[in-house]
XYZ file of C-alpha atoms in Angstrom:
587
model
C -2.398 -2.986 -4.056
C -2.479 0.090 -2.525
C -2.093 3.748 -0.296
C 2.883 4.447 9.169
C 5.227 7.303 9.628
C 7.969 7.775 7.098
C 10.629 8.848 9.552
C 10.731 8.753 13.349
C 12.442 11.635 15.171
C 14.948 10.661 17.813
C 13.901 11.499 21.394
C 16.676 12.115 23.952
C 16.264 10.406 27.350
C 14.490 12.534 29.950
C 16.675 14.386 32.413
C 14.240 13.294 35.110
C 15.467 9.707 35.052
C 18.437 8.751 37.215
C 20.266 5.460 36.829
C 18.004 3.631 39.320
C 14.778 4.678 37.612
C 16.206 3.731 34.243
C 16.913 0.239 35.549
C 13.400 0.028 37.057
C 11.822 1.053 33.799
C 14.170 -0.965 31.568
C 11.294 -2.978 30.151
C 9.356 0.149 29.212
C 12.364 1.793 27.584
C 13.236 -1.353 25.617
C 9.714 -1.547 24.250
C 9.835 2.088 23.150
C 13.241 1.707 21.548
C 12.077 -1.331 19.580
C 9.294 0.767 18.065
C 11.603 3.567 16.960
C 13.135 3.643 13.525
C 16.503 5.323 13.131
C 16.297 7.786 10.240
C 18.836 7.348 7.480
C 20.868 10.509 6.989
C 21.995 10.970 3.390
C 25.295 12.813 2.998
C 25.190 16.389 1.728
C 27.973 15.787 -0.779
C 27.683 12.152 -1.880
C 25.407 9.098 -1.629
C 26.751 7.754 1.684
C 24.139 7.096 4.385
C 24.783 7.649 8.113
C 22.887 6.952 11.328
C 23.030 10.565 12.533
C 23.822 14.081 11.368
C 27.030 14.568 13.336
C 28.731 11.511 11.833
C 27.614 12.653 8.371
C 29.080 16.144 8.915
C 32.324 14.603 10.179
C 32.489 12.555 6.956
C 31.960 15.689 4.809
C 34.766 17.472 6.661
C 37.211 14.568 6.506
C 36.371 13.286 3.002
C 35.535 16.533 1.178
C 37.180 19.206 3.332
C 33.801 20.857 3.879
C 33.201 22.141 7.425
C 29.430 22.664 7.753
C 29.657 23.560 11.441
C 32.419 26.085 10.693
C 30.272 27.833 8.082
C 27.312 27.796 10.468
C 29.449 29.424 13.168
C 30.951 31.986 10.795
C 27.554 33.052 9.423
C 25.868 32.746 12.863
C 23.010 30.715 11.312
C 19.911 29.975 13.374
C 17.709 26.945 12.639
C 16.074 28.467 9.549
C 19.437 29.649 8.323
C 20.771 26.103 8.652
C 17.775 24.798 6.714
C 18.579 27.224 3.902
C 22.233 26.191 3.965
C 21.348 22.476 3.740
C 19.001 23.011 0.789
C 21.478 25.375 -0.907
C 24.120 22.633 -0.754
C 21.715 19.916 -1.919
C 20.535 22.047 -4.839
C 24.093 22.681 -6.037
C 24.984 18.997 -5.730
C 21.805 18.081 -7.621
C 22.745 20.513 -10.412
C 26.330 19.218 -10.521
C 27.821 22.519 -9.286
C 30.843 22.692 -6.925
C 30.332 23.303 -3.208
C 33.062 25.205 -1.361
C 33.420 26.740 2.099
C 33.416 30.340 0.837
C 29.622 30.505 1.133
C 28.197 33.885 2.107
C 24.873 34.789 3.702
C 23.752 36.350 0.435
C 24.184 32.963 -1.266
C 21.715 31.190 1.000
C 19.342 33.976 2.049
C 16.545 33.083 -0.377
C 13.062 31.818 0.463
C 13.385 29.023 -2.108
C 15.887 27.303 0.177
C 13.264 26.853 2.886
C 11.658 24.220 0.672
C 13.424 20.848 1.074
C 15.243 19.600 -2.003
C 15.059 16.090 -0.528
C 11.621 15.258 0.908
C 11.654 14.424 4.634
C 15.371 15.203 4.725
C 16.737 13.612 7.904
C 19.536 16.197 7.945
C 16.964 18.940 8.601
C 15.396 16.887 11.372
C 18.863 16.415 12.862
C 19.663 20.126 12.985
C 18.173 20.181 16.484
C 21.057 17.942 17.614
C 23.835 20.308 16.539
C 25.944 21.926 19.276
C 24.967 25.442 20.317
C 26.456 28.401 18.496
C 29.158 30.472 20.140
C 27.901 34.081 20.125
C 29.678 36.331 17.656
C 32.533 38.235 19.330
C 32.526 35.964 22.393
C 36.014 35.843 23.941
C 38.028 32.681 23.624
C 38.560 30.595 26.729
C 41.030 32.301 29.115
C 41.319 35.458 26.997
C 39.540 37.804 29.403
C 38.764 38.388 33.047
C 35.098 38.113 32.100
C 35.546 34.331 32.158
C 35.114 34.332 35.929
C 31.689 35.956 35.614
C 30.747 33.481 32.890
C 31.729 30.559 35.142
C 29.655 32.010 37.995
C 26.635 32.287 35.712
C 27.091 28.706 34.547
C 27.380 27.408 38.114
C 24.256 29.323 39.111
C 22.351 27.934 36.145
C 23.578 24.437 36.948
C 22.247 24.748 40.479
C 18.842 25.823 39.180
C 18.731 22.862 36.812
C 19.666 20.494 39.620
C 16.757 21.835 41.695
C 14.392 21.389 38.743
C 15.661 17.855 38.220
C 15.094 16.905 41.861
C 11.553 18.324 41.776
C 10.609 16.499 38.557
C 12.152 13.259 39.887
C 10.065 13.488 43.037
C 6.927 14.036 40.955
C 7.784 11.068 38.763
C 8.374 8.803 41.772
C 5.002 9.779 43.244
C 3.293 9.132 39.931
C 4.938 5.725 39.611
C 3.798 4.698 43.102
C 0.236 5.802 42.336
C 0.206 3.824 39.089
C 1.559 0.720 40.805
C -1.087 0.949 43.536
C -3.802 1.283 40.934
C -2.533 -1.743 39.032
C -2.319 -3.778 42.239
C -5.894 -2.901 43.133
C -7.350 -3.483 39.678
C -5.262 -6.390 38.386
C -7.665 -9.018 37.089
C -10.761 -7.008 37.939
C -11.909 -6.798 34.323
C -15.547 -6.015 35.063
C -14.714 -3.071 37.292
C -12.135 -1.749 34.843
C -14.573 -1.944 31.933
C -17.315 -0.303 33.975
C -15.070 2.592 34.957
C -13.784 2.948 31.397
C -17.352 3.088 30.115
C -18.226 5.669 32.754
C -15.188 7.774 31.852
C -16.023 7.640 28.146
C -19.706 8.364 28.570
C -20.652 11.265 26.403
C -17.299 11.167 24.626
C -16.647 10.002 21.103
C -14.596 6.819 21.332
C -11.762 6.659 18.824
C -12.574 4.048 16.208
C -9.989 1.388 15.580
C -8.416 1.640 12.160
C -9.277 -1.674 10.498
C -6.901 -0.818 7.668
C -3.778 -0.646 9.805
C -2.754 -4.184 8.870
C -3.233 -3.253 5.208
C -0.720 -0.411 5.299
C 1.707 -2.534 7.314
C 1.502 -5.349 4.772
C 2.850 -2.991 2.092
C 5.778 -1.719 4.189
C 8.141 -4.582 3.319
C 10.082 -5.240 0.135
C 8.738 -8.713 -0.697
C 5.265 -7.691 -1.822
C 6.681 -4.890 -3.988
C 9.199 -7.241 -5.540
C 6.326 -9.558 -6.493
C 4.406 -6.700 -8.113
C 7.410 -5.247 -9.928
C 8.302 -8.678 -11.324
C 4.753 -9.049 -12.639
C 5.721 -8.019 -16.172
C 2.113 -7.964 -17.404
C 1.200 -5.401 -14.753
C 4.310 -3.210 -14.796
C 4.811 -3.295 -18.568
C 1.206 -2.168 -19.101
C 1.706 1.025 -17.069
C 5.132 1.695 -18.593
C 3.963 1.119 -22.162
C 0.895 3.332 -21.820
C 2.845 6.174 -20.213
C 5.806 6.009 -22.612
C 3.650 5.478 -25.721
C 1.574 8.534 -24.796
C 4.275 10.963 -23.658
C 2.391 13.786 -25.333
C -0.366 13.322 -22.748
C 2.068 13.589 -19.817
C 4.447 16.308 -21.049
C 4.231 19.367 -18.808
C 1.346 17.926 -16.778
C 0.754 17.513 -13.045
C 0.254 13.848 -12.126
C -1.070 12.270 -8.920
C 0.132 8.723 -8.143
C -2.098 7.083 -5.505
C -0.539 4.208 -3.574
C 2.874 4.899 -5.088
C 4.698 2.026 -3.362
C 8.325 2.025 -4.514
C 7.650 5.030 -6.760
C 7.930 3.143 -10.060
C 4.825 4.676 -11.678
C 5.795 8.164 -10.499
C 9.219 7.768 -12.070
C 7.647 6.514 -15.326
C 5.553 9.709 -15.409
C 8.533 11.948 -14.617
C 10.597 10.331 -17.380
C 7.659 10.822 -19.758
C 7.891 14.585 -19.253
C 5.482 15.378 -16.426
C 6.342 18.735 -14.865
C 5.215 17.679 -11.392
C 4.335 14.295 -9.878
C 2.797 13.904 -6.417
C 3.319 10.403 -4.996
C 1.000 9.460 -2.117
C 1.181 6.362 0.072
C -0.014 5.613 3.618
C 2.502 2.795 4.064
C 6.011 3.194 5.473
C 7.293 2.129 2.028
C 7.103 5.842 1.158
C 10.547 6.312 2.743
C 12.033 3.840 0.264
C 10.211 5.580 -2.567
C 11.813 8.877 -1.531
C 15.263 7.321 -1.621
C 14.583 5.654 -4.988
C 13.446 8.968 -6.424
C 16.475 10.803 -5.007
C 18.979 8.255 -6.323
C 17.438 8.515 -9.789
C 17.733 12.306 -9.844
C 13.980 12.951 -9.945
C 13.484 14.752 -6.602
C 12.934 18.072 -8.364
C 9.904 16.620 -10.194
C 8.401 14.126 -7.741
C 7.048 15.124 -4.335
C 6.260 12.322 -1.869
C 3.323 12.711 0.518
C 2.846 10.256 3.378
C -0.705 9.501 4.509
C -4.135 8.339 3.438
C -5.421 9.897 0.237
C -8.564 11.123 1.990
C -6.579 12.835 4.760
C -3.459 14.356 3.190
C -3.194 17.927 1.929
C -1.688 18.062 -1.547
C 0.570 20.951 -2.579
C -1.724 21.638 -5.575
C -5.425 22.363 -6.023
C -5.911 20.126 -9.050
C -4.097 17.600 -11.225
C -4.173 16.711 -14.904
C -3.747 12.942 -14.546
C -4.336 10.347 -11.833
C -2.374 7.125 -12.117
C -2.843 4.281 -9.651
C -2.415 0.530 -9.389
C -5.403 -0.069 -7.108
C -6.578 -3.520 -8.216
C -6.885 -6.447 -5.798
C -7.828 -10.099 -6.136
C -11.102 -10.466 -8.077
C -10.530 -6.729 -8.787
C -12.177 -5.252 -5.685
C -10.435 -7.030 -2.796
C -8.548 -4.582 -0.501
C -10.998 -1.771 -1.335
C -8.443 0.731 -2.617
C -10.574 2.009 -5.491
C -12.668 4.320 -3.244
C -9.507 6.343 -2.532
C -8.984 6.821 -6.268
C -12.606 7.888 -6.732
C -12.249 10.375 -3.869
C -9.146 11.879 -5.481
C -10.906 11.973 -8.863
C -13.762 14.050 -7.436
C -11.506 16.234 -5.282
C -8.459 16.922 -7.487
C -8.868 15.803 -11.124
C -9.515 18.521 -13.695
C -12.747 18.262 -15.659
C -10.826 17.128 -18.725
C -8.307 15.110 -16.704
C -7.160 11.562 -17.439
C -7.447 8.396 -15.341
C -4.821 5.659 -15.767
C -6.171 2.995 -16.039
C -9.588 4.093 -17.237
C -11.855 1.003 -17.305
C -12.178 -2.513 -15.915
C -14.564 -5.403 -16.414
C -15.063 -8.591 -14.396
C -15.687 -12.069 -15.771
C -17.002 -15.359 -14.397
C -16.846 -18.822 -15.952
C -17.929 -22.323 -14.888
C -15.109 -24.622 -13.750
C -15.002 -28.419 -13.889
C -11.803 -30.322 -13.124
C -12.149 -33.673 -11.315
C -8.368 -33.875 -10.945
C -8.237 -30.582 -9.053
C -11.021 -31.752 -6.726
C -9.207 -35.042 -6.128
C -5.904 -33.268 -5.378
C -7.288 -30.525 -3.142
C -10.601 -31.685 -1.647
C -10.855 -35.488 -1.674
C -7.169 -35.607 -0.747
C -8.030 -35.025 2.910
C -10.131 -38.211 3.102
C -7.057 -40.431 2.666
C -3.717 -38.981 3.779
C -1.288 -41.880 4.059
C -4.231 -44.027 5.069
C -5.687 -41.574 7.595
C -9.015 -39.718 7.344
C -8.299 -36.012 7.834
C -11.658 -34.634 6.802
C -11.395 -32.128 9.663
C -8.929 -30.230 7.463
C -11.712 -29.651 4.951
C -13.475 -27.255 7.301
C -14.190 -23.989 5.499
C -12.895 -25.248 2.171
C -16.140 -24.191 0.478
C -16.413 -20.883 2.351
C -13.209 -19.129 1.271
C -12.352 -17.989 -2.251
C -9.060 -19.446 -3.460
C -6.501 -17.398 -5.406
C -4.721 -19.574 -7.943
C -3.743 -20.053 -11.560
C -6.411 -22.283 -13.072
C -4.987 -25.041 -15.289
C -6.003 -25.146 -18.952
C -5.229 -28.098 -21.247
C -1.980 -27.543 -23.112
C -3.451 -29.211 -26.192
C -5.904 -26.383 -26.887
C -5.246 -22.666 -27.432
C -6.031 -20.575 -24.313
C -8.429 -18.321 -26.196
C -10.592 -21.347 -26.975
C -12.413 -20.836 -23.672
C -14.437 -18.165 -25.465
C -15.246 -20.330 -28.496
C -14.253 -23.962 -27.868
C -13.686 -26.133 -30.920
C -15.227 -29.631 -31.107
C -11.849 -31.393 -31.199
C -10.787 -29.834 -27.855
C -14.196 -29.591 -26.245
C -13.874 -32.700 -24.110
C -10.605 -31.562 -22.500
C -11.270 -28.030 -21.292
C -11.565 -27.328 -17.574
C -13.784 -24.342 -18.382
C -16.806 -26.123 -19.889
C -18.729 -22.985 -20.828
C -17.841 -19.568 -22.259
C -16.996 -16.821 -19.734
C -19.628 -14.216 -18.936
C -18.752 -10.550 -18.325
C -20.967 -9.265 -15.525
C -19.609 -5.854 -14.447
C -18.068 -2.861 -16.240
C -16.408 -0.043 -14.321
C -15.961 3.209 -16.220
C -13.725 4.946 -13.694
C -14.787 8.384 -14.889
C -18.381 7.629 -13.849
C -18.150 4.938 -11.166
C -19.252 5.849 -7.632
C -18.197 4.141 -4.419
C -21.750 2.846 -4.030
C -21.372 1.031 -7.367
C -18.706 -1.248 -5.889
C -21.293 -3.284 -3.963
C -23.639 -4.740 -6.554
C -25.567 -7.698 -7.923
C -25.328 -8.562 -11.636
C -26.679 -11.329 -13.878
C -24.491 -13.886 -15.669
C -25.054 -16.923 -17.858
C -23.043 -19.621 -19.616
C -24.092 -22.596 -21.736
C -22.086 -25.772 -21.288
C -20.165 -26.920 -24.324
C -19.604 -30.434 -22.958
C -20.993 -32.871 -20.406
C -19.615 -32.524 -16.875
C -19.866 -34.877 -13.918
C -20.275 -31.879 -11.628
C -19.976 -28.116 -11.590
C -16.887 -27.848 -9.374
C -16.955 -24.070 -9.059
C -16.780 -20.660 -10.660
C -13.674 -18.833 -11.819
C -13.492 -15.015 -11.495
C -10.995 -12.637 -13.122
C -10.813 -9.138 -14.555
C -9.488 -7.186 -17.555
C -7.908 -3.708 -17.336
C -8.061 -1.009 -20.013
C -5.815 2.052 -20.467
C -7.517 4.470 -22.832
C -5.881 7.726 -23.967
C -9.368 9.169 -24.473
C -11.728 10.304 -21.742
C -14.811 10.200 -23.951
C -16.746 6.921 -23.617
C -17.571 6.692 -27.298
C -13.948 7.167 -28.316
C -12.541 4.788 -25.712
C -15.100 2.168 -26.834
C -14.817 -0.074 -23.767
C -17.974 -2.139 -23.286
C -19.101 -4.779 -20.804
C -17.943 -7.618 -23.062
C -14.717 -5.999 -24.319
C -11.761 -8.382 -24.202
C -8.368 -6.883 -23.375
C -6.476 -8.401 -26.305
C -9.052 -7.486 -28.945
C -9.627 -3.957 -27.619
C -5.909 -3.093 -27.473
C -5.270 -4.532 -30.938
C -7.700 -1.999 -32.456
C -5.283 0.894 -31.674
C -1.960 -0.727 -30.741
C -0.004 2.535 -30.711
C -2.174 4.255 -28.110
C -4.179 1.644 -26.227
C -2.899 -0.799 -23.615
C -4.891 -3.542 -21.886
C -4.316 -6.820 -20.094
C -6.296 -9.724 -18.672
C -5.813 -11.655 -15.455
C -7.781 -14.599 -16.859
C -6.422 -18.151 -17.282
C -6.142 -17.586 -21.035
C -3.585 -14.788 -20.594
C -0.031 -14.567 -19.275
C 0.076 -15.215 -15.540
C -0.151 -12.204 -13.217
C 0.213 -11.923 -9.449
C -3.582 -11.468 -9.267
C -4.132 -14.924 -10.811
C -7.842 -15.930 -10.630
C -10.353 -16.390 -7.847
C -11.814 -19.919 -7.553
C -15.197 -20.291 -5.870
C -15.494 -24.002 -5.017
C -19.078 -25.255 -5.100
C -20.382 -27.540 -2.378
C -21.324 -30.975 -3.779
C -24.922 -31.191 -4.913
C -26.939 -33.078 -2.288
C -29.522 -34.169 -4.839
C -29.561 -37.988 -5.121
C -31.839 -40.742 -6.361
C -32.063 -44.491 -5.579
C -29.864 -46.726 -7.655
C -31.873 -49.244 -9.695
C -31.524 -52.713 -8.111
C -34.196 -54.585 -10.015
C -37.005 -53.583 -7.664
C -35.485 -55.300 -4.621
C -35.447 -52.034 -2.654
C -32.779 -50.737 -0.326
C -30.478 -49.713 -3.214
C -27.556 -47.287 -2.736
C -27.831 -43.654 -3.789
C -26.058 -42.212 -6.803
C -25.020 -38.642 -7.549
C -27.071 -36.929 -10.243
C -25.291 -33.555 -10.110
C -23.861 -34.072 -13.593
C -24.832 -31.591 -16.283
C -25.283 -32.222 -19.990
C -23.906 -30.264 -22.921
C -26.242 -27.404 -23.749
C -27.351 -26.923 -20.140
C -27.498 -23.280 -19.119
C -25.899 -22.062 -15.920
C -27.686 -18.824 -15.219
C -27.967 -16.662 -12.165
C -26.754 -13.630 -10.262
C -23.388 -12.762 -8.730
C -23.113 -10.312 -5.834
C -20.059 -8.395 -4.621
C -20.220 -6.860 -1.120
C -17.943 -5.674 1.686
C -18.127 -7.856 4.826
C -19.227 -6.038 7.979
C -16.268 -7.401 9.939
C -13.599 -6.720 7.311
C -13.534 -3.302 5.668
C -11.003 -4.369 3.026
C -12.323 -7.874 2.469
C -14.710 -9.081 -0.221
C -17.822 -11.223 -0.040
C -18.948 -12.938 -3.261
C -22.344 -14.611 -3.475
C -23.593 -16.621 -6.445
C -27.172 -17.732 -6.982
C -27.707 -20.019 -9.957
C -30.259 -22.252 -11.637
C -33.006 -21.178 -9.294
C -32.238 -23.250 -6.220
C -28.465 -23.089 -5.715
C -26.718 -20.346 -3.783
C -23.410 -20.019 -1.963
C -21.214 -17.277 -0.472
C -17.422 -17.096 -0.426
C -15.117 -14.733 1.450
C -11.813 -13.132 0.510
C -9.971 -11.964 3.628
């Protein structure tokens, strides 16, 4: 998974726009309004949510008899004073203490109340929209002859504002005419526009497009997080490790990278962490803040919105880094580099990484039924040849749950028994080809080439592809010798050695299904053919000789790389048996 603005401030319409200009620019205004998100204002005294601060304050006055504006007027609070008052109220509500209107300046005049109790509190942002204070001692309307002077001052000021408005409107109208003329002259003249843009940018650093923007946006909705939360293998592993090792988290500072809905941060807080910093670059961070608030954990968990490499954390170092950074085939989406950056920048020398290790596996795949259902299918669709739909079928890695025969135990893929050997769709034992010790791994290690090999345990008509998956390990020990995770460690066996402390899971076909599933690399059919024996008459048809016999070795090299045109994609290349090679893309 992984790490857009959390809240958008409301912008009042410009005074420079009269009704005619607003109608002329209706299209522009509509486009801007569509992009704005209305912040959700959480009530000071209960869990009700409102579209703006004024309606929330009216609710507090009507429902709870608490007049915020009256207290503000009585204490003559400026903006910072109002911030203190808001956080004073939120702190008392959080602690279950009563909130009454007899609040004095001495109650709120403490620096601690400048720090928001609720991160990105929309109430504080909305303080700018409150009506102006009436100066202390100002006479009530009609109570003094000074009112006439006040009216004169107001009329004078109104005249000045009208003059300013007319001047700005004239400037805006001139600007609009100039823009329209420019568009009329240049419309469709792409070459000239590009030439002038290049000339204007000469010698300037052109802002690079953020290729990851789509990535953050894809994690802003609820659906993808629902899928991950319902992946019990994934979520249970983090929960079990954190709760089974509460002694490691008690009193510690934890960094959660790519926090999503905040579930891992809340696990850590419940396990006794003294401070948790939840970081996410996606707009989902606003939902995480609300989840954390509604579960009473705002005093422990601080949400930070932005990319891990760009944000400034409120601490210099952390004791533990927890992150769910894994993608398809482990390294798709390229989130691990952010974790490695945080490890080098913030993790204490004796700090803990959760999870701590990962290894990647590959296995041969042979399933004629799958090929018939998904490849050959296109050659006869209700009697029509749709082979055009096969374009690219051998170029893209497929994410799926690979079928295993129900008659044999899933773990038999590692040591198939003779009675089930003829049924398995994985005709050779899996080969582990990459181990990542996250305490030592560098970003440069994530593009690599590694050897693999597997010996067939049965005859196959063809090698239909390769299956790729990964295992994850959660070790309570930082030391490599103590954690004892090796290249060929299997999740189930490793965790069983210390079931009270260790947690691990596999995404392989032999384990419970996860949302990562497996990556299938479909092999192109072998072109090697030989003449069919026709008794020496010549002109015989060709037959496929791509079949492999039991005992044949499939040996080669597998390469993981990042495509040049897709910073978060994954390119997988396999070279095997000397003369076969193929590349697949995950986009």
